[in-house]
Each structure stands twice: as structure tokens, then as C-alpha cells.
mmCIF file of C-alpha atoms in Angstrom:
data_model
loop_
_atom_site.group_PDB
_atom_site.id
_atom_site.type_symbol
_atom_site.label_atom_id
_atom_site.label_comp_id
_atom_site.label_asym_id
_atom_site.label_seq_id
_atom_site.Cartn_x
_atom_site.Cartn_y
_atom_site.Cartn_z
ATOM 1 C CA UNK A 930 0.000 0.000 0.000
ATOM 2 C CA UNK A 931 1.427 3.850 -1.088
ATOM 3 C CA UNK A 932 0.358 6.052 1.501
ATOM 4 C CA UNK A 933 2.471 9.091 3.025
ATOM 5 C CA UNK A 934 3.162 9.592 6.778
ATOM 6 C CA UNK A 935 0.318 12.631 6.663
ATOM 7 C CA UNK A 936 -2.253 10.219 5.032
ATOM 8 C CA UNK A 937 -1.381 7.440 7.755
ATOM 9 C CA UNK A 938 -1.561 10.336 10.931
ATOM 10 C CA UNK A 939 -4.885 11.579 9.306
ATOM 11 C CA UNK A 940 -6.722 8.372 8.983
ATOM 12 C CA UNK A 941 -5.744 7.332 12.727
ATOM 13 C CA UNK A 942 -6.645 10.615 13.644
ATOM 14 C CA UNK A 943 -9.989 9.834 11.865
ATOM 15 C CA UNK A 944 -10.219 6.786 13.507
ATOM 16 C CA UNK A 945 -10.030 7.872 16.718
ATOM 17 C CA UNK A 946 -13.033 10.425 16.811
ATOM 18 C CA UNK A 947 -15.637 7.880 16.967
ATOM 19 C CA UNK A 948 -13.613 6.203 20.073
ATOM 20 C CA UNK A 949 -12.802 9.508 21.721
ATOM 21 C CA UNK A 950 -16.348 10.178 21.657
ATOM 22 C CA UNK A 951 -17.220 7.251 23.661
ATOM 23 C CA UNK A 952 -14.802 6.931 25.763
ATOM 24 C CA UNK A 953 -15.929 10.493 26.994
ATOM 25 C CA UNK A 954 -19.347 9.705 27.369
ATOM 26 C CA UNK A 955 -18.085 6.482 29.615
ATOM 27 C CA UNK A 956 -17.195 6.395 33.545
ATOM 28 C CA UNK A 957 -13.545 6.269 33.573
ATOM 29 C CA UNK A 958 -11.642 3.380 34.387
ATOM 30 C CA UNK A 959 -14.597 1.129 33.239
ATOM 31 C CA UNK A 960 -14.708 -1.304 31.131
ATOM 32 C CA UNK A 961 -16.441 0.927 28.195
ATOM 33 C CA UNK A 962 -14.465 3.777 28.788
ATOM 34 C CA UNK A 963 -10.935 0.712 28.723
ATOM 35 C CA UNK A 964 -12.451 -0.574 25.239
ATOM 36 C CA UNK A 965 -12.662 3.058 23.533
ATOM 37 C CA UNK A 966 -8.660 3.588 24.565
ATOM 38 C CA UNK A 967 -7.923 0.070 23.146
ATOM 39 C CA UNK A 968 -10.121 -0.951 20.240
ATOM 40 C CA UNK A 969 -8.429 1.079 17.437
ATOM 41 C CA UNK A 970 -4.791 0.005 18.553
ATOM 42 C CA UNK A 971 -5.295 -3.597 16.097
ATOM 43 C CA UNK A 972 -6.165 -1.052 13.197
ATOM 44 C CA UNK A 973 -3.740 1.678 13.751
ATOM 45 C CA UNK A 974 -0.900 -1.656 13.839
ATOM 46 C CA UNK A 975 -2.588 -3.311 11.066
ATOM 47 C CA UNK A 976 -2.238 0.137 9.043
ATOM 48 C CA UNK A 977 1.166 0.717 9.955
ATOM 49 C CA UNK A 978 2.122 -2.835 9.310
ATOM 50 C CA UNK A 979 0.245 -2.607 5.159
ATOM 51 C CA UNK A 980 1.507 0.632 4.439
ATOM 52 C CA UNK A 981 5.397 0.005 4.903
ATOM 53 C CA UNK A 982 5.891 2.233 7.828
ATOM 54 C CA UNK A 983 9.135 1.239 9.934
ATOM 55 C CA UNK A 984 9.126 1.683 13.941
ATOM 56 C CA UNK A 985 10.178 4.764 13.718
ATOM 57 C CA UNK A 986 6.883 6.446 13.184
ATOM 58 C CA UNK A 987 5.215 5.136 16.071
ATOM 59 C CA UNK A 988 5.488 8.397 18.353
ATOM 60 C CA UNK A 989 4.115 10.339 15.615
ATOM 61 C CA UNK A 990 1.173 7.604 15.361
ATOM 62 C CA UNK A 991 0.580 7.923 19.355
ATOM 63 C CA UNK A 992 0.540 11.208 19.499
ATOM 64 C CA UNK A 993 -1.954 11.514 15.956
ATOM 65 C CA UNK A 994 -3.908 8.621 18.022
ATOM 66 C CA UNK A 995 -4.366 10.878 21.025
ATOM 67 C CA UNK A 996 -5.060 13.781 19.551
ATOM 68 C CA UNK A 997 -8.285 11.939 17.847
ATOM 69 C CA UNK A 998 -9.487 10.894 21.323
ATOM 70 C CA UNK A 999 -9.239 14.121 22.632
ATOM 71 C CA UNK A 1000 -10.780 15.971 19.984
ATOM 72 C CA UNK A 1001 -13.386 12.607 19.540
ATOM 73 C CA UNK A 1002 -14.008 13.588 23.326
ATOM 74 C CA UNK A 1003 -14.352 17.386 22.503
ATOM 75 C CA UNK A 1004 -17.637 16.649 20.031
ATOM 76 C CA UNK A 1005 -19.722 15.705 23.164
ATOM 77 C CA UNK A 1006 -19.561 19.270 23.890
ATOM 78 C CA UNK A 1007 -21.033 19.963 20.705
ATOM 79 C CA UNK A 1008 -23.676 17.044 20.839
ATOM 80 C CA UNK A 1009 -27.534 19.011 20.567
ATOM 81 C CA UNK A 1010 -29.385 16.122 21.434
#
């Protein structure tokens, strides 16, 4: 798979949102609010793994992966119903 480093950091980012978002809606430290930190890890490794990537861009997938459960979590605060 040809994909650049900004295309890999912006689809974990993407995938994140959805888990973010849950995992802020959940009671922390349970086992909802566990799954929503831990689900996409399989993906993000799985997309890492097809796309070429060495080790070495890890930190920068982390810190993309964070960033899309924080901002995932942010959207509650913009949740009308």
C-alpha cells in the first residue's frame, strides 16, 4: 500500500473520533471507557504494518492517536441532542 506519513496520521486521527467520543461519554476506568482507549490500537498496527511504515513512526502515530481521542471527546460538547 502507497500512503504518506500525513495520510497514515490523518486516517488514525480519523479513527479515533468515533472512540474519543465514547470513551468520553463512559465512567472512567470502566470497562467501556478501557475498550474506547484500546479498540483502534489492532487497526492503527494493522495500518502501519500494510503501508510500509518502519518503527520509527510510532510516536508520531501515538501522538496523531491521542489527539483523535481528545478531539473525539471534545464533540460531546457539541452534541444538541
Amino acid at each position: 500500500m502507497d500512503i504518506s506519513i500525513y495520510e497514515l496520521l490523518l486516517i488514525v486521527f480519523i479513527i479515533n473520533l468515533p472512540f474519543g467520543y465514547m470513551r468520553s461519554r463512559s465512567t472512567k476506568f470502566s470497562r467501556r471507557w478501557i475498550m474506547a482507549i484500546h479498540i483502534p490500537v489492532p487497526f492503527v498496527f494493522i495500518l502501519r504494518v500494510f503501508s510500509g511504515m518502519t518503527l520509527s513512526v510510532i510516536p508520531l502515530l501515538v501522538l496523531s492517536d491521542i489527539a483523535g481521542q481528545i478531539v473525539g471527546g471534545k464533540l460531546i460538547k457539541q452534541d444538541i441532542g
